[in-house]
Structures are given as structure tokens and as C-alpha cells.
mmCIF file of C-alpha atoms and ligand atoms in Angstrom:
data_model
loop_
_atom_site.group_PDB
_atom_site.id
_atom_site.type_symbol
_atom_site.label_atom_id
_atom_site.label_comp_id
_atom_site.label_asym_id
_atom_site.label_seq_id
_atom_site.Cartn_x
_atom_site.Cartn_y
_atom_site.Cartn_z
ATOM 1 C CA MET A 1 0.000 0.000 0.000
ATOM 2 C CA THR A 2 1.352 3.421 -0.883
ATOM 3 C CA GLU A 3 0.781 6.389 1.377
ATOM 4 C CA GLN A 4 -0.210 9.648 -0.234
ATOM 5 C CA ALA A 5 1.616 12.831 0.706
ATOM 6 C CA ASP A 6 -0.988 15.583 0.966
ATOM 7 C CA ILE A 7 -0.374 19.088 -0.298
ATOM 8 C CA LEU A 8 -1.677 21.247 2.553
ATOM 9 C CA GLN A 9 -2.266 24.932 3.088
ATOM 10 C CA PRO A 10 -0.007 26.010 5.959
ATOM 11 C CA LEU A 11 -2.776 26.768 8.466
ATOM 12 C CA PRO A 12 -1.952 26.323 12.179
ATOM 13 C CA ASP A 13 -3.570 22.895 12.168
ATOM 14 C CA ALA A 14 -1.397 21.708 9.251
ATOM 15 C CA LEU A 15 1.722 23.154 10.912
ATOM 16 C CA ASP A 16 0.927 21.188 14.073
ATOM 17 C CA LYS A 17 0.440 18.023 12.020
ATOM 18 C CA ALA A 18 3.697 18.708 10.180
ATOM 19 C CA SER A 19 5.689 19.142 13.373
ATOM 20 C CA ALA A 20 4.171 15.967 14.837
ATOM 21 C CA ALA A 21 5.153 14.070 11.669
ATOM 22 C CA LEU A 22 8.697 15.480 11.888
ATOM 23 C CA ALA A 23 8.971 14.538 15.572
ATOM 24 C CA SER A 24 8.039 10.967 14.656
ATOM 25 C CA GLY A 25 10.856 10.795 12.093
ATOM 26 C CA ARG A 26 8.860 11.447 8.914
ATOM 27 C CA LEU A 27 9.654 13.974 6.176
ATOM 28 C CA VAL A 28 7.796 17.201 5.415
ATOM 29 C CA ALA A 29 8.435 19.304 2.322
ATOM 30 C CA PHE A 30 8.157 23.016 3.052
ATOM 31 C CA PRO A 31 8.600 26.280 1.165
ATOM 32 C CA THR A 32 11.544 28.595 1.693
ATOM 33 C CA GLU A 33 12.312 31.785 -0.201
ATOM 34 C CA THR A 34 15.036 29.949 -2.145
ATOM 35 C CA VAL A 35 13.488 26.594 -3.127
ATOM 36 C CA TYR A 36 11.236 23.964 -1.466
ATOM 37 C CA GLY A 37 13.091 21.906 1.121
ATOM 38 C CA LEU A 38 12.648 18.245 2.035
ATOM 39 C CA GLY A 39 12.774 18.505 5.821
ATOM 40 C CA ALA A 40 13.625 16.006 8.537
ATOM 41 C CA SER A 41 14.245 16.562 12.223
ATOM 42 C CA ALA A 42 17.994 17.219 12.270
ATOM 43 C CA MET A 43 18.332 15.294 15.558
ATOM 44 C CA ILE A 44 16.868 11.989 14.291
ATOM 45 C CA ASP A 45 19.495 9.940 12.422
ATOM 46 C CA GLU A 46 16.983 7.717 10.667
ATOM 47 C CA ALA A 47 14.867 10.658 9.535
ATOM 48 C CA VAL A 48 17.965 12.265 8.008
ATOM 49 C CA ALA A 49 18.786 8.952 6.331
ATOM 50 C CA ALA A 50 15.248 8.913 4.905
ATOM 51 C CA ILE A 51 16.029 12.190 3.092
ATOM 52 C CA PHE A 52 18.778 10.512 1.094
ATOM 53 C CA GLU A 53 16.506 7.554 0.442
ATOM 54 C CA ALA A 54 13.603 9.732 -0.742
ATOM 55 C CA LYS A 55 15.877 11.750 -3.047
ATOM 56 C CA GLY A 56 17.550 8.636 -4.412
ATOM 57 C CA ARG A 57 20.950 10.245 -3.801
ATOM 58 C CA PRO A 58 23.785 7.942 -4.798
ATOM 59 C CA HIS A 59 26.042 9.509 -2.166
ATOM 60 C CA PHE A 60 25.802 11.453 1.086
ATOM 61 C CA ASN A 61 26.176 15.198 0.570
ATOM 62 C CA PRO A 62 26.182 17.307 3.699
ATOM 63 C CA LEU A 63 22.780 18.921 4.272
ATOM 64 C CA ILE A 64 21.839 22.404 5.394
ATOM 65 C CA VAL A 65 20.320 22.612 8.876
ATOM 66 C CA HIS A 66 17.558 25.200 8.923
ATOM 67 C CA VAL A 67 17.155 27.091 12.191
ATOM 68 C CA PRO A 68 14.581 29.590 13.491
ATOM 69 C CA ASP A 69 17.241 32.103 14.625
ATOM 70 C CA SER A 70 20.958 32.640 15.119
ATOM 71 C CA ALA A 71 20.766 31.740 18.834
ATOM 72 C CA THR A 72 19.753 28.219 17.787
ATOM 73 C CA ALA A 73 22.589 28.076 15.254
ATOM 74 C CA ALA A 74 25.008 29.113 18.015
ATOM 75 C CA GLN A 75 23.846 26.197 20.202
ATOM 76 C CA HIS A 76 25.036 23.711 17.601
ATOM 77 C CA THR A 77 27.981 25.403 15.879
ATOM 78 C CA VAL A 78 30.969 27.556 16.829
ATOM 79 C CA PHE A 79 29.361 30.855 15.886
ATOM 80 C CA ASP A 80 32.242 33.332 15.739
ATOM 81 C CA GLU A 81 32.177 37.107 15.186
ATOM 82 C CA ARG A 82 32.157 36.735 11.409
ATOM 83 C CA ALA A 83 29.152 34.423 11.650
ATOM 84 C CA SER A 84 27.332 36.877 13.919
ATOM 85 C CA LEU A 85 28.058 39.757 11.580
ATOM 86 C CA LEU A 86 26.798 37.861 8.512
ATOM 87 C CA ALA A 87 23.751 36.477 10.335
ATOM 88 C CA ASP A 88 22.830 39.924 11.678
ATOM 89 C CA THR A 89 23.003 41.305 8.138
ATOM 90 C CA PHE A 90 21.566 38.513 5.974
ATOM 91 C CA TRP A 91 19.309 36.410 8.241
ATOM 92 C CA PRO A 92 16.592 35.552 7.806
ATOM 93 C CA GLY A 93 17.559 35.011 4.174
ATOM 94 C CA GLY A 94 19.378 33.102 1.479
ATOM 95 C CA LEU A 95 22.807 32.791 3.104
ATOM 96 C CA THR A 96 24.135 29.502 4.492
ATOM 97 C CA LEU A 97 27.107 29.431 6.874
ATOM 98 C CA VAL A 98 29.334 26.350 7.192
ATOM 99 C CA LEU A 99 30.754 26.369 10.732
ATOM 100 C CA PRO A 100 32.561 23.949 13.062
ATOM 101 C CA ARG A 101 30.126 21.605 14.854
ATOM 102 C CA ARG A 102 30.009 21.951 18.611
ATOM 103 C CA PRO A 103 31.289 18.634 19.959
ATOM 104 C CA ASP A 104 28.226 18.205 22.185
ATOM 105 C CA THR A 105 25.585 18.964 19.555
ATOM 106 C CA PRO A 106 22.765 16.402 19.283
ATOM 107 C CA ILE A 107 22.435 17.138 15.540
ATOM 108 C CA SER A 108 22.903 13.979 13.440
ATOM 109 C CA LEU A 109 26.401 13.338 12.093
ATOM 110 C CA LEU A 110 24.781 12.216 8.848
ATOM 111 C CA VAL A 111 23.719 15.865 8.337
ATOM 112 C CA SER A 112 27.435 16.688 8.103
ATOM 113 C CA ALA A 113 28.185 13.584 6.000
ATOM 114 C CA GLY A 114 30.854 12.791 8.563
ATOM 115 C CA LEU A 115 32.555 16.204 8.458
ATOM 116 C CA ASP A 116 33.345 18.263 11.558
ATOM 117 C CA THR A 117 31.351 21.158 10.118
ATOM 118 C CA MET A 118 27.657 21.963 9.841
ATOM 119 C CA ALA A 119 25.842 24.198 7.380
ATOM 120 C CA VAL A 120 23.200 26.430 8.998
ATOM 121 C CA ARG A 121 20.654 28.846 7.573
ATOM 122 C CA CYS A 122 17.730 30.835 8.944
ATOM 123 C CA PRO A 123 15.199 31.102 6.101
ATOM 124 C CA ALA A 124 12.929 34.120 5.650
ATOM 125 C CA HIS A 125 9.776 32.403 4.344
ATOM 126 C CA PRO A 126 7.002 32.776 6.946
ATOM 127 C CA VAL A 127 5.885 29.138 6.540
ATOM 128 C CA ALA A 128 9.441 27.841 7.002
ATOM 129 C CA HIS A 129 9.803 30.095 10.010
ATOM 130 C CA ALA A 130 6.535 28.965 11.597
ATOM 131 C CA LEU A 131 7.501 25.316 11.078
ATOM 132 C CA LEU A 132 10.991 25.789 12.550
ATOM 133 C CA GLU A 133 9.559 27.535 15.605
ATOM 134 C CA ARG A 134 7.379 24.494 16.250
ATOM 135 C CA ALA A 135 9.604 21.641 15.103
ATOM 136 C CA GLY A 136 13.171 22.826 15.869
ATOM 137 C CA PRO A 137 16.165 22.495 13.543
ATOM 138 C CA LEU A 138 15.352 20.763 10.262
ATOM 139 C CA ALA A 139 17.845 19.201 7.878
ATOM 140 C CA ALA A 140 16.604 19.985 4.392
ATOM 141 C CA PRO A 141 18.076 19.715 0.921
ATOM 142 C CA SER A 142 16.037 20.753 -2.087
ATOM 143 C CA ALA A 143 12.861 18.656 -2.328
ATOM 144 C CA ASN A 144 13.564 17.051 -5.692
ATOM 145 C CA ALA A 145 14.805 13.686 -6.842
ATOM 146 C CA SER A 146 18.596 13.592 -7.039
ATOM 147 C CA GLY A 147 19.914 15.194 -10.206
ATOM 148 C CA LYS A 148 16.625 16.889 -11.076
ATOM 149 C CA LEU A 149 15.685 20.554 -11.004
ATOM 150 C CA SER A 150 15.029 22.214 -7.669
ATOM 151 C CA PRO A 151 11.311 22.719 -6.944
ATOM 152 C CA THR A 152 9.900 26.228 -6.608
ATOM 153 C CA GLN A 153 6.218 25.247 -6.258
ATOM 154 C CA ALA A 154 4.464 22.649 -4.086
ATOM 155 C CA THR A 155 3.288 20.739 -7.152
ATOM 156 C CA HIS A 156 6.912 20.413 -8.344
ATOM 157 C CA VAL A 157 7.712 18.533 -5.149
ATOM 158 C CA ALA A 158 4.916 16.062 -5.670
ATOM 159 C CA ALA A 159 5.939 15.624 -9.305
ATOM 160 C CA SER A 160 9.610 15.115 -8.501
ATOM 161 C CA LEU A 161 9.386 12.927 -5.407
ATOM 162 C CA GLY A 162 6.050 11.308 -6.126
ATOM 163 C CA THR A 163 3.214 11.528 -3.658
ATOM 164 C CA GLY A 164 3.316 7.837 -2.867
ATOM 165 C CA HIS A 165 6.588 7.903 -0.968
ATOM 166 C CA GLY A 166 5.970 6.501 2.482
ATOM 167 C CA HIS A 167 8.448 8.781 4.250
ATOM 168 C CA LEU A 168 6.997 12.021 2.859
ATOM 169 C CA ALA A 169 4.176 12.860 5.229
ATOM 170 C CA MET A 170 3.061 16.050 3.489
ATOM 171 C CA VAL A 171 3.975 19.055 1.392
ATOM 172 C CA LEU A 172 3.204 22.470 2.892
ATOM 173 C CA ASP A 173 2.093 24.801 0.124
ATOM 174 C CA GLY A 174 3.598 28.277 0.447
ATOM 175 C CA GLY A 175 3.066 29.329 -3.142
ATOM 176 C CA GLU A 176 5.895 30.074 -5.517
ATOM 177 C CA CYS A 177 9.382 30.625 -4.032
ATOM 178 C CA ALA A 178 10.292 34.324 -4.250
ATOM 179 C CA ILE A 179 13.959 33.735 -5.106
ATOM 180 C CA GLY A 180 13.844 30.321 -6.764
ATOM 181 C CA LEU A 181 17.603 29.853 -6.535
ATOM 182 C CA GLU A 182 19.524 27.977 -3.838
ATOM 183 C CA SER A 183 21.242 29.815 -0.997
ATOM 184 C CA THR A 184 24.784 31.161 -1.141
ATOM 185 C CA VAL A 185 27.078 28.931 0.930
ATOM 186 C CA ILE A 186 29.966 30.543 2.842
ATOM 187 C CA GLY A 187 32.534 28.512 4.772
ATOM 188 C CA LEU A 188 33.877 30.050 7.987
ATOM 189 C CA PRO A 189 36.661 27.734 9.198
ATOM 190 C CA LEU A 190 38.151 28.612 12.595
ATOM 191 C CA ASP A 191 41.661 29.022 11.253
ATOM 192 C CA GLY A 192 40.960 30.097 7.676
ATOM 193 C CA PRO A 193 39.444 32.836 5.554
ATOM 194 C CA ALA A 194 35.743 33.171 4.736
ATOM 195 C CA THR A 195 35.258 31.114 1.583
ATOM 196 C CA LEU A 196 32.586 31.123 -1.103
ATOM 197 C CA LEU A 197 31.564 27.437 -1.334
ATOM 198 C CA ARG A 198 28.542 27.966 -3.594
ATOM 199 C CA PRO A 199 27.242 31.096 -5.294
ATOM 200 C CA GLY A 200 23.504 31.578 -4.813
ATOM 201 C CA ALA A 201 20.702 33.812 -3.629
ATOM 202 C CA VAL A 202 22.917 36.422 -1.903
ATOM 203 C CA PRO A 203 25.589 37.939 -4.193
ATOM 204 C CA GLY A 204 29.143 37.238 -3.027
ATOM 205 C CA GLU A 205 29.898 40.967 -3.429
ATOM 206 C CA ASP A 206 27.263 41.797 -0.787
ATOM 207 C CA VAL A 207 28.950 39.397 1.627
ATOM 208 C CA GLU A 208 32.361 40.902 0.842
ATOM 209 C CA ALA A 209 31.003 44.426 1.422
ATOM 210 C CA VAL A 210 29.897 43.425 4.939
ATOM 211 C CA LEU A 211 33.081 41.527 5.780
ATOM 212 C CA GLY A 212 35.278 44.270 4.316
ATOM 213 C CA TYR A 213 37.498 41.880 2.377
ATOM 214 C CA ALA A 214 37.337 39.477 -0.564
ATOM 215 C CA LEU A 215 36.037 35.940 -0.104
ATOM 216 C CA ALA A 216 38.444 33.096 -0.768
ATOM 217 C CA LYS A 217 37.339 30.771 -3.551
ATOM 218 C CA ALA A 218 36.412 27.174 -2.755
ATOM 219 C CA ALA A 219 39.055 24.520 -3.148
ATOM 220 C CA PRO A 220 38.068 22.243 -6.020
ATOM 221 C CA HIS A 221 37.284 19.353 -3.678
ATOM 222 C CA THR A 222 34.563 21.190 -1.758
ATOM 223 C CA PRO A 223 31.530 18.945 -1.630
ATOM 224 C CA ASN A 224 28.896 20.362 -3.915
ATOM 225 C CA ASP A 225 25.269 19.666 -4.412
ATOM 226 C CA ASP A 226 24.831 16.996 -7.039
ATOM 227 C CA SER A 227 22.008 18.723 -8.858
ATOM 228 C CA THR A 228 22.858 22.407 -8.805
ATOM 229 C CA GLN A 229 26.413 22.566 -9.991
ATOM 230 C CA GLY A 230 27.494 19.326 -11.557
ATOM 231 C CA ARG A 231 30.815 19.832 -9.803
ATOM 232 C CA SER A 232 30.519 17.002 -7.341
ATOM 233 C CA SER A 233 33.422 14.795 -8.139
ATOM 234 C CA PRO A 234 33.586 11.167 -7.134
ATOM 235 C CA GLY A 235 36.596 10.237 -5.070
ATOM 236 C CA GLN A 236 37.371 13.755 -3.929
ATOM 237 C CA LEU A 237 35.305 13.726 -0.766
ATOM 238 C CA ALA A 238 37.649 11.125 0.728
ATOM 239 C CA SER A 239 40.085 13.866 1.594
ATOM 240 C CA HIS A 240 37.437 15.510 3.806
ATOM 241 C CA TYR A 241 36.873 12.663 6.168
ATOM 242 C CA ALA A 242 38.413 9.294 6.366
ATOM 243 C CA PRO A 243 39.046 7.437 9.598
ATOM 244 C CA ASP A 244 42.683 7.175 10.683
ATOM 245 C CA ALA A 245 42.526 3.382 10.681
ATOM 246 C CA PRO A 246 42.876 1.552 7.352
ATOM 247 C CA ILE A 247 39.581 0.269 5.947
ATOM 248 C CA VAL A 248 38.934 -3.082 4.275
ATOM 249 C CA LEU A 249 35.626 -3.548 2.443
ATOM 250 C CA ASN A 250 33.380 -6.529 1.608
ATOM 251 C CA ALA A 251 34.974 -8.861 4.141
ATOM 252 C CA THR A 252 33.345 -11.962 5.575
ATOM 253 C CA GLN A 253 36.310 -13.363 7.490
ATOM 254 C CA PHE A 254 38.018 -11.620 10.366
ATOM 255 C CA ASP A 255 40.953 -12.027 12.714
ATOM 256 C CA GLU A 256 42.380 -10.291 15.762
ATOM 257 C CA ASN A 257 43.693 -7.423 13.614
ATOM 258 C CA ASP A 258 40.152 -6.349 12.697
ATOM 259 C CA VAL A 259 37.458 -4.307 14.302
ATOM 260 C CA VAL A 260 34.390 -5.130 12.242
ATOM 261 C CA LEU A 261 31.644 -2.894 10.927
ATOM 262 C CA ALA A 262 28.996 -5.551 10.438
ATOM 263 C CA PHE A 263 25.717 -5.452 8.517
ATOM 264 C CA GLY A 264 22.892 -7.935 8.929
ATOM 265 C CA ALA A 265 23.480 -11.415 10.353
ATOM 266 C CA GLU A 266 27.007 -11.910 11.660
ATOM 267 C CA PRO A 267 28.729 -14.956 10.092
ATOM 268 C CA CYS A 268 30.764 -15.698 13.241
ATOM 269 C CA PRO A 269 31.465 -14.152 16.643
ATOM 270 C CA LEU A 270 33.058 -10.768 15.908
ATOM 271 C CA PRO A 271 36.290 -9.440 17.423
ATOM 272 C CA LYS A 272 35.925 -7.273 20.539
ATOM 273 C CA GLY A 273 34.888 -3.681 19.844
ATOM 274 C CA SER A 274 33.057 -4.503 16.601
ATOM 275 C CA LEU A 275 29.743 -2.812 15.775
ATOM 276 C CA ASN A 276 26.745 -3.691 13.592
ATOM 277 C CA LEU A 277 25.205 -1.027 11.315
ATOM 278 C CA SER A 278 21.895 -2.874 11.316
ATOM 279 C CA PRO A 279 21.546 -6.401 12.709
ATOM 280 C CA SER A 280 18.244 -6.748 10.808
ATOM 281 C CA GLY A 281 19.846 -5.672 7.511
ATOM 282 C CA ASN A 282 17.864 -2.422 7.229
ATOM 283 C CA LEU A 283 19.706 0.033 4.950
ATOM 284 C CA ARG A 284 18.107 3.155 6.418
ATOM 285 C CA GLU A 285 19.170 2.137 9.906
ATOM 286 C CA ALA A 286 22.642 1.414 8.508
ATOM 287 C CA ALA A 287 22.881 4.839 6.849
ATOM 288 C CA ALA A 288 21.768 6.478 10.091
ATOM 289 C CA HIS A 289 24.628 4.781 11.983
ATOM 290 C CA LEU A 290 27.355 4.901 9.345
ATOM 291 C CA PHE A 291 29.343 8.002 10.307
ATOM 292 C CA SER A 292 28.939 7.680 14.061
ATOM 293 C CA MET A 293 30.003 4.006 13.999
ATOM 294 C CA LEU A 294 33.022 4.754 11.789
ATOM 295 C CA ARG A 295 34.088 7.332 14.373
ATOM 296 C CA LEU A 296 33.542 4.940 17.265
ATOM 297 C CA LEU A 297 35.528 2.180 15.544
ATOM 298 C CA ASP A 298 38.306 4.610 14.671
ATOM 299 C CA ALA A 299 38.564 5.516 18.350
ATOM 300 C CA VAL A 300 39.037 1.870 19.417
ATOM 301 C CA ALA A 301 41.062 0.601 16.415
ATOM 302 C CA HIS A 302 44.531 1.310 17.940
ATOM 303 C CA GLY A 303 46.489 0.067 14.931
ATOM 304 C CA LYS A 304 43.877 -2.466 13.791
ATOM 305 C CA ARG A 305 41.882 -2.361 10.532
ATOM 306 C CA ILE A 306 38.250 -1.355 10.253
ATOM 307 C CA THR A 307 36.837 -4.288 8.312
ATOM 308 C CA VAL A 308 33.434 -3.816 6.733
ATOM 309 C CA MET A 309 31.009 -6.574 5.776
ATOM 310 C CA PRO A 310 29.340 -6.428 2.328
ATOM 311 C CA ILE A 311 26.473 -3.923 2.040
ATOM 312 C CA PRO A 312 23.929 -4.594 -0.716
ATOM 313 C CA MET A 313 23.852 -2.062 -3.561
ATOM 314 C CA ASP A 314 20.114 -1.336 -3.546
ATOM 315 C CA GLY A 315 18.420 1.806 -2.245
ATOM 316 C CA LEU A 316 20.591 3.618 0.299
ATOM 317 C CA GLY A 317 23.192 0.863 -0.099
ATOM 318 C CA THR A 318 24.580 2.723 -3.121
ATOM 319 C CA ALA A 319 25.286 5.829 -1.042
ATOM 320 C CA ILE A 320 26.649 3.790 1.865
ATOM 321 C CA ASN A 321 29.025 1.909 -0.455
ATOM 322 C CA ASP A 322 30.022 5.158 -2.178
ATOM 323 C CA ARG A 323 31.007 6.702 1.146
ATOM 324 C CA LEU A 324 32.824 3.579 2.330
ATOM 325 C CA THR A 325 34.730 3.326 -0.951
ATOM 326 C CA ARG A 326 35.873 6.931 -0.561
ATOM 327 C CA ALA A 327 36.842 6.326 3.052
ATOM 328 C CA ALA A 328 38.849 3.261 1.966
ATOM 329 C CA ALA A 329 40.484 5.025 -0.995
ATOM 330 C CA PRO A 330 44.243 5.676 -0.861
ATOM 331 C CA ARG A 331 44.930 8.596 1.461
ATOM 332 C CA PRO A 332 46.454 11.806 0.094
HETATM 333 P P1 LIG B 1 21.256 21.821 -0.945
HETATM 334 O O1 LIG B 1 20.825 21.470 0.445
HETATM 335 O O2 LIG B 1 20.781 20.819 -1.958
HETATM 336 O O3 LIG B 1 20.903 23.231 -1.298
HETATM 337 O O4 LIG B 1 22.841 21.754 -0.955
HETATM 338 C C1 LIG B 1 23.590 22.056 0.188
HETATM 339 C C2 LIG B 1 24.873 22.722 -0.198
HETATM 340 O O5 LIG B 1 25.582 23.104 0.979
HETATM 341 C C3 LIG B 1 25.785 21.816 -0.981
HETATM 342 O O6 LIG B 1 26.493 22.551 -1.947
HETATM 343 C C4 LIG B 1 26.706 21.289 0.106
HETATM 344 O O7 LIG B 1 27.914 20.805 -0.386
HETATM 345 C C5 LIG B 1 26.870 22.514 0.984
HETATM 346 N N1 LIG B 1 27.201 22.100 2.348
HETATM 347 C C6 LIG B 1 26.355 21.681 3.293
HETATM 348 N N2 LIG B 1 27.016 21.333 4.414
HETATM 349 C C7 LIG B 1 28.327 21.536 4.181
HETATM 350 C C8 LIG B 1 29.507 21.339 4.943
HETATM 351 N N3 LIG B 1 29.462 20.858 6.194
HETATM 352 N N4 LIG B 1 30.684 21.631 4.342
HETATM 353 C C9 LIG B 1 30.727 22.109 3.086
HETATM 354 N N5 LIG B 1 29.644 22.319 2.298
HETATM 355 C C10 LIG B 1 28.447 22.031 2.849
HETATM 356 MG MG1 LIG B 2 19.624 20.413 -4.385
#
């Protein structure tokens, strides 16, 4: 049986329903001034994993976390003076800031695709704002199937993602997006210059005028959205995050030099410290655990290998295998 995702007018009742659906781990598409977003509670790993599943993304790109205000952003990221200055000037609006994650943040690691940074934005659209006030931080990429055009009307979302997708609880209709172009993404690393990671809704010159100096240009290996720029380049993300321990893939036999990242039924008793992405073989559960378990295994490896059992290539398995292959690729 397929569930229908309703297109609803954003009346208070629908906003309450939407935030209840988000709290239970389901997805809600909502309007922003840039494009429609496919939202999940940013704190629920499996809900974030469902975003990648619904979009049919073949790999895990980091997602923008939408927040109701800069105080919320500052709870989850290291919000320095440059961030405050840019947020005071451009928020709410089409500017996304990529900032160091606070180590204690409960926001899913999958949102950051395993990086130590998090992209945050406070959107201006009144419906987005009302939803964020009720539901808290929402991870949301554009609400279209991977590789397709970004949606600027509620009906585009239904056409691109299909209304029968079980994870998509509803689409909130906020009319046509005023800007219709994705946000500008600026990186603010602690020890580096402000960097233009993606041009977008706010002109880079406006950002430079506020900062008082020129933005650095993104290094070519910056992860980019797969649908907006065509610059995402397989193999290059490995340099952003790979565990320190060597990684061996598709293994079914293990010895004392392994800590195992298992999936599904375990073929034998696993070495001490091993973890299972999903004992029941559920790919969404596995995606939800991938980055946190890689980090945990890295912390206990102490010179051993991280040895990964085979993960099937269907559904989210493609993205999981893509990420693991990059993590296992030769280090720079
Ligand atoms: P979308 O959500 O589809 O508009 O795309 C999000 C954009 O923000 C992509 O270009 C991402 O690569 C970028 N982005 C999100 N999080 C990060 C991050 N932690 N580091 C670098 N870029 C990011
Ligand atoms: Mg997109």
C-alpha cells in the first residue's frame, strides 16, 4: 500500500500536524524563499537517512540545517564574530554558513556527511519560520529527486518525489518561491578565511562588502550539491573525512587485527569492539549509523583495521558503499 503525501495549506492545524510528523521521524516538504526543502528533524538519524533515500541520492552530501534564529545556530555550531556579523546582516535570508560543529551537539552526524562542520541557515519564508519555531532544527536539501531541477512550487515537489513515498508525510504549500535559486554557501573555518563554497541567492559581493574583504574561492574538492552545480566529483570527498585506521571492504572473514563494521546477520562471533550497522539488515538504519560508527571504531582501532562486511547495492546501499569506498580510498 502506498501512502499519499498531501499538499496542505499552511494553516496552524497543518503546521501542528507537520511538526508531529517530523517529531516521529517522517519527512515534510516546506517552502523557503530559495526553493522547497525536504525537511527532517535534524536530531533523528533515521529521519535524516530517509532524506537521502527519498531523493535517491547515490552519495551522502552534507545537508543544510535550517534554524529559526541565530541563537539556535550558536547552540550547535561555533558561531564566531564573522558568523554573527553575517547572520545579523543577511538572516533571515538566502545565506548559508558552514561552521565547526560543537562537539556536544545532538544534531545527526549524517547531516554533516561525517565532516566536523555543519551548514546552517535561517530562512525568511514565513511558513518555514513557523515550522521551525514548532519543530526545531530541520535538515533539508532541495525537495527534488537527485539530479533533477530544484522545486519552486508545491506541485513540483509532488511531481519530482512522487506523492506515494511513504516517508513524505506532506507538502506544505507556500506558493511560488520568491527567489527560486539555492542559498549562497559561505565557509567560515576557525583558522581560515571566509570562503565562497557555492554562489547563490545572496551575491558574493554583498557578503564581501559586509566583511570588508574578498572571499576566498572554494578549493576544487569542496563537496557540492549533485544537482545544482554538476561539480561534485567522485573520489574527492575522501580527503574531507576518512578514519585514521585503514579500511577493508566486503569482508566476511576476520581475525584479531580487525574491528568489524557488520551489517545484517554476523557470520561468526566478531572481534571485541566490533559494531553492527543494522543487525536486521535495514539500509536506512545502517545509513543512520554509518558516520557515528566509523568514528567509534576509529577511536578503538589502535592500529587495527576497520573491516566492513558487504552492504547490498540497492536503495541507500549505493550511497553507503560510495562513502565507504571513498573512506577506503588511498589517502592523500
Ligand atoms: P542543498 O541542500 O541541496 O541546497 O545543498 C547544500 C549545499 O551546501 C551543498 O552545496 C553542500 O555541499 C553545501 N554544504 C552543506 N554542508 C556543508 C559542509 N558541512 N561543508 C561544506 N559544504 C556544505
Ligand atoms: Mg539540491
